[in-house]
Coordinates of C-alpha atoms in Angstrom, one line a residue:
X1 CA 10.6 -12.5 -3.4
X2 CA 9.3 -9.0 -4.0
X3 CA 6.4 -7.8 -1.8
X4 CA 4.4 -4.6 -2.2
X5 CA 1.9 -2.9 0.1
X6 CA -0.3 0.0 -0.8
X7 CA -3.2 1.8 0.8
X8 CA -5.1 2.8 -2.4
X9 CA -7.8 4.9 -0.7
X10 CA -10.4 3.4 -2.9
X11 CA -9.3 1.0 -5.6
X12 CA -11.9 2.0 -8.1
X13 CA -10.6 5.6 -7.9
X14 CA -7.0 4.4 -8.0
X15 CA -7.8 2.3 -11.2
X16 CA -8.7 5.6 -12.8
X17 CA -5.3 7.0 -11.9
X18 CA -3.1 4.3 -13.4
X19 CA -3.2 1.6 -10.8
X20 CA -3.0 -1.3 -13.4
X21 CA 0.1 0.1 -15.0
X22 CA 1.9 0.5 -11.7
X23 CA 0.9 -2.9 -10.6
X24 CA 2.6 -4.4 -13.7
X25 CA 5.6 -2.2 -13.6
X26 CA 6.3 -3.2 -9.9
X27 CA 6.0 -7.0 -10.8
X28 CA 5.7 -8.1 -7.2
X29 CA 5.1 -11.7 -6.0
X30 CA 2.8 -10.4 -3.4
X31 CA 0.8 -7.2 -4.0
X32 CA -1.2 -6.1 -1.0
X33 CA -4.0 -3.5 -0.8
X34 CA -5.6 -1.7 2.0
X35 CA -8.7 0.6 2.1
X36 CA -10.0 -0.9 -1.2
X37 CA -13.5 0.7 -0.2
X38 CA -15.5 -2.1 -2.3
X39 CA -18.1 -4.7 -1.9
X40 CA -17.9 -8.1 -3.7
X41 CA -18.7 -7.8 -7.4
X42 CA -18.1 -4.2 -7.8
X43 CA -14.8 -4.6 -9.6
X44 CA -13.4 -7.5 -11.4
X45 CA -9.6 -6.7 -11.6
X46 CA -7.4 -9.7 -12.4
X47 CA -3.8 -10.0 -13.6
X48 CA -2.3 -12.9 -15.5
X49 CA -0.2 -15.2 -13.3
X50 CA -1.9 -13.9 -10.1
X51 CA -4.5 -15.2 -7.7
X52 CA -6.4 -12.7 -5.5
X53 CA -8.0 -12.8 -2.1
X54 CA -10.5 -10.1 -0.8
X55 CA -11.9 -9.2 2.6
X56 CA -14.6 -6.7 2.4
X57 CA -16.2 -4.5 5.2
X58 CA -19.9 -4.9 5.8
X59 CA -20.2 -1.1 5.5
X60 CA -20.2 0.0 2.0
X61 CA -17.4 2.1 0.7
X62 CA -15.2 1.5 3.7
X63 CA -12.1 -0.2 4.8
X64 CA -11.3 -3.6 3.0
X65 CA -8.2 -5.4 2.1
X66 CA -6.9 -7.6 -0.8
X67 CA -3.8 -9.7 -1.8
X68 CA -2.6 -10.6 -5.2
X69 CA -0.1 -13.3 -5.2
X70 CA 1.8 -15.5 -7.7
X71 CA 2.1 -18.3 -5.2
X72 CA -0.9 -20.6 -4.4
X73 CA -1.3 -20.9 -0.5
X74 CA -1.9 -23.8 1.5
X75 CA -4.7 -22.0 3.3
X76 CA -6.5 -18.7 3.4
X77 CA -8.0 -17.0 6.4
X78 CA -10.2 -13.8 6.6
X79 CA -10.0 -11.9 9.8
X80 CA -8.8 -13.3 13.2
X81 CA -11.7 -15.2 14.6
X82 CA -10.6 -18.6 12.9
X83 CA -7.6 -18.5 15.4
X84 CA -8.7 -16.4 18.3
X85 CA -12.4 -17.7 18.6
X86 CA -15.4 -15.6 19.7
X87 CA -13.1 -13.1 21.5
X88 CA -12.2 -11.8 18.0
X89 CA -15.8 -11.6 16.7
X90 CA -16.1 -7.8 17.2
X91 CA -13.1 -7.3 14.9
X92 CA -14.6 -9.3 12.0
X93 CA -16.9 -6.7 10.4
X94 CA -14.5 -4.3 8.5
X95 CA -12.4 -6.5 6.3
X96 CA -9.1 -5.6 7.8
X97 CA -7.0 -8.9 7.9
X98 CA -6.1 -11.5 5.3
X99 CA -3.7 -14.3 6.1
X100 CA -2.1 -16.6 3.5
X101 CA -0.4 -19.8 4.8
X102 CA 2.7 -21.3 3.0
X103 CA 4.9 -24.1 3.9
X104 CA 7.6 -21.9 5.6
X105 CA 5.8 -18.8 6.6
X106 CA 2.5 -16.8 7.2
X107 CA 1.8 -13.8 5.0
X108 CA -0.7 -11.2 6.2
X109 CA -2.0 -7.9 5.0
X110 CA -3.6 -5.7 7.5
X111 CA -5.4 -2.4 7.7
X112 CA -5.3 -1.2 11.3
X113 CA -8.3 0.9 12.6
X114 CA -7.7 4.6 12.8
X115 CA -8.3 6.3 16.2
X116 CA -10.2 9.1 14.4
X117 CA -10.8 12.8 15.2
X118 CA -11.0 13.5 18.9
X119 CA -9.6 10.0 19.5
X120 CA -13.2 8.7 19.5
X121 CA -12.1 5.2 18.4
X122 CA -8.9 5.1 20.5
X123 CA -10.4 2.6 23.1
X124 CA -11.5 0.3 20.3
X125 CA -8.1 0.6 18.5
X126 CA -6.4 -0.5 21.8
X127 CA -8.6 -3.6 21.9
X128 CA -7.9 -4.3 18.2
X129 CA -4.1 -3.9 18.8
X130 CA -4.1 -6.4 21.7
X131 CA -6.1 -9.0 19.7
X132 CA -3.7 -8.6 16.7
X133 CA -0.6 -9.1 18.8
X134 CA -2.1 -12.2 20.3
X135 CA -2.9 -13.4 16.6
X136 CA 0.6 -12.8 15.2
X137 CA 2.3 -14.2 18.3
X138 CA 0.2 -17.5 17.9
X139 CA 1.2 -17.8 14.2
X140 CA 4.8 -16.9 15.0
X141 CA 4.9 -19.8 17.3
X142 CA 4.2 -22.2 14.3
X143 CA 6.2 -20.5 11.6
X144 CA 7.6 -17.1 10.8
X145 CA 5.3 -14.3 9.9
X146 CA 5.5 -11.5 7.3
X147 CA 2.9 -8.7 7.7
X148 CA 2.4 -5.5 5.9
X149 CA -0.1 -2.7 5.6
X150 CA -1.4 0.7 6.7
X151 CA -0.7 0.3 10.5
X152 CA -2.1 3.9 11.1
X153 CA 0.9 4.8 13.5
X154 CA 4.0 6.8 13.1
X155 CA 6.2 5.0 15.7
X156 CA 8.9 7.4 16.4
X157 CA 9.5 11.1 16.0
X158 CA 11.6 10.5 12.8
X159 CA 8.5 8.9 11.3
X160 CA 6.5 12.3 10.8
X161 CA 7.5 15.8 9.8
X162 CA 6.0 17.6 12.7
X163 CA 6.1 15.4 15.8
X164 CA 5.7 18.2 18.3
X165 CA 2.5 19.6 16.9
X166 CA 1.0 16.1 16.4
X167 CA 1.7 14.6 19.7
X168 CA -1.6 12.9 20.9
X169 CA -3.2 13.3 17.4
X170 CA -4.5 10.1 15.8
X171 CA -1.6 8.0 14.7
X172 CA 0.9 9.6 17.1
X173 CA -0.6 9.1 20.6
X174 CA 1.5 7.6 23.3
X175 CA -0.9 4.7 23.4
X176 CA -0.6 3.7 19.7
X177 CA 3.1 4.2 19.6
X178 CA 3.3 2.0 22.7
X179 CA 1.4 -0.8 21.1
X180 CA 3.8 -0.9 18.2
X181 CA 6.6 -1.0 20.6
X182 CA 5.0 -3.9 22.2
X183 CA 5.0 -5.6 18.7
X184 CA 8.6 -5.0 18.2
X185 CA 9.4 -6.2 21.8
X186 CA 7.6 -9.5 21.0
X187 CA 10.1 -10.7 18.4
X188 CA 9.2 -8.7 15.2
X189 CA 11.1 -6.2 13.3
X190 CA 10.2 -3.0 11.4
X191 CA 12.0 -3.8 8.1
X192 CA 12.5 -0.2 6.8
X193 CA 13.7 1.1 10.1
X194 CA 16.1 -1.8 10.5
X195 CA 17.6 -1.1 7.1
X196 CA 17.4 2.6 7.1
X197 CA 17.9 3.7 10.8
X198 CA 18.3 7.4 10.3
X199 CA 16.2 8.0 7.1
X200 CA 13.2 10.2 7.2
X201 CA 10.9 9.1 4.4
X202 CA 7.1 9.2 4.5
X203 CA 4.3 7.1 3.0
X204 CA 1.2 9.2 3.6
X205 CA 0.4 12.8 3.1
X206 CA -2.8 14.7 3.9
X207 CA -4.6 15.9 0.9
X208 CA -4.9 19.4 2.6
X209 CA -2.3 22.4 2.5
X210 CA -0.3 20.9 -0.5
X211 CA 1.2 18.4 2.1
X212 CA 2.7 16.0 -0.5
X213 CA 4.2 18.9 -2.6
X214 CA 5.9 20.1 0.6
X215 CA 6.6 16.6 1.8
X216 CA 4.9 17.2 5.1
X217 CA 4.0 13.5 5.8
X218 CA 4.0 10.5 8.0
X219 CA 5.4 6.9 7.7
X220 CA 2.5 4.7 8.6
X221 CA 2.9 1.9 6.2
X222 CA 5.1 -1.0 7.1
X223 CA 6.5 -4.3 6.3
X224 CA 7.1 -6.2 9.7
X225 CA 8.8 -9.6 9.8
X226 CA 9.6 -12.2 12.6
X227 CA 12.9 -11.5 13.9
X228 CA 14.3 -14.8 12.6
X229 CA 13.4 -13.7 9.0
X230 CA 15.4 -10.4 9.2
X231 CA 18.7 -11.9 7.9
X232 CA 16.8 -12.7 4.7
X233 CA 15.6 -9.1 4.2
X234 CA 17.5 -7.6 1.4
X235 CA 15.6 -4.4 0.7
X236 CA 12.9 -2.4 2.2
X237 CA 11.8 0.7 0.3
X238 CA 9.1 3.5 0.1
X239 CA 8.0 4.5 -3.4
X240 CA 7.4 8.1 -2.9
X241 CA 7.3 8.7 -6.7
X242 CA 4.2 6.6 -7.3
X243 CA 1.0 8.6 -7.3
X244 CA -2.7 7.7 -7.2
X245 CA -3.5 7.7 -3.5
X246 CA -2.7 9.8 -0.5
X247 CA -0.3 6.9 0.4
X248 CA 2.5 5.6 -1.8
X249 CA 3.4 1.9 -1.9
X250 CA 6.1 0.3 0.3
X251 CA 8.0 -2.8 -0.6
X252 CA 10.1 -5.6 0.8
X253 CA 12.6 -7.9 -0.9
X254 CA 13.5 -11.2 0.7

């Protein structure tokens, strides 16, 4: 089973940069998107043999997630409120989570909120992280979980080019890194780091200062699985050669 995740930084723009060809070339069983930046009805992009599921932000041109899959799910859930109740209501407005349920596992795509300049959204990010951890732990208690997406955190110093100068910048604060450590301590595995413990490969580069040309990047896009699924993981890769966004796709083979 091949799974791909890609923050496309605006799907309509990415389509203009060859998205459809790349989608078909990668031939994934699950192809997940983050930051689609769309409203319902703005783009009808379907592929033969795939079903698609979309979660749109209420704010136009912002956030949003999607999953294309070759496998019809038992159930589909948008957001976290269906499982967490009213406590998760505040997190339901930005189209950040889609969950597909299958007989043997849950499959999730997620776009984690950015702490933003001046860390003005860090407090909200911490609340979101706490809710999402409760969410995946509840699911994991029923059956194993696979989740992927732009997690907006470089977990360790190896996960970005310049850790010293970026310490306490959005995506590399002690608080954000600590929340991801909590996820890993709760029975989940960062698949790329498990298979490539010493490899420094990035999945996002700023559009400024020719960062991608110079490979001054961050690894903030992940596939995370329940610990008991890790023996089934055959490959976890970062496709730095694929252009079309400020992120590149990441993939998982089970």
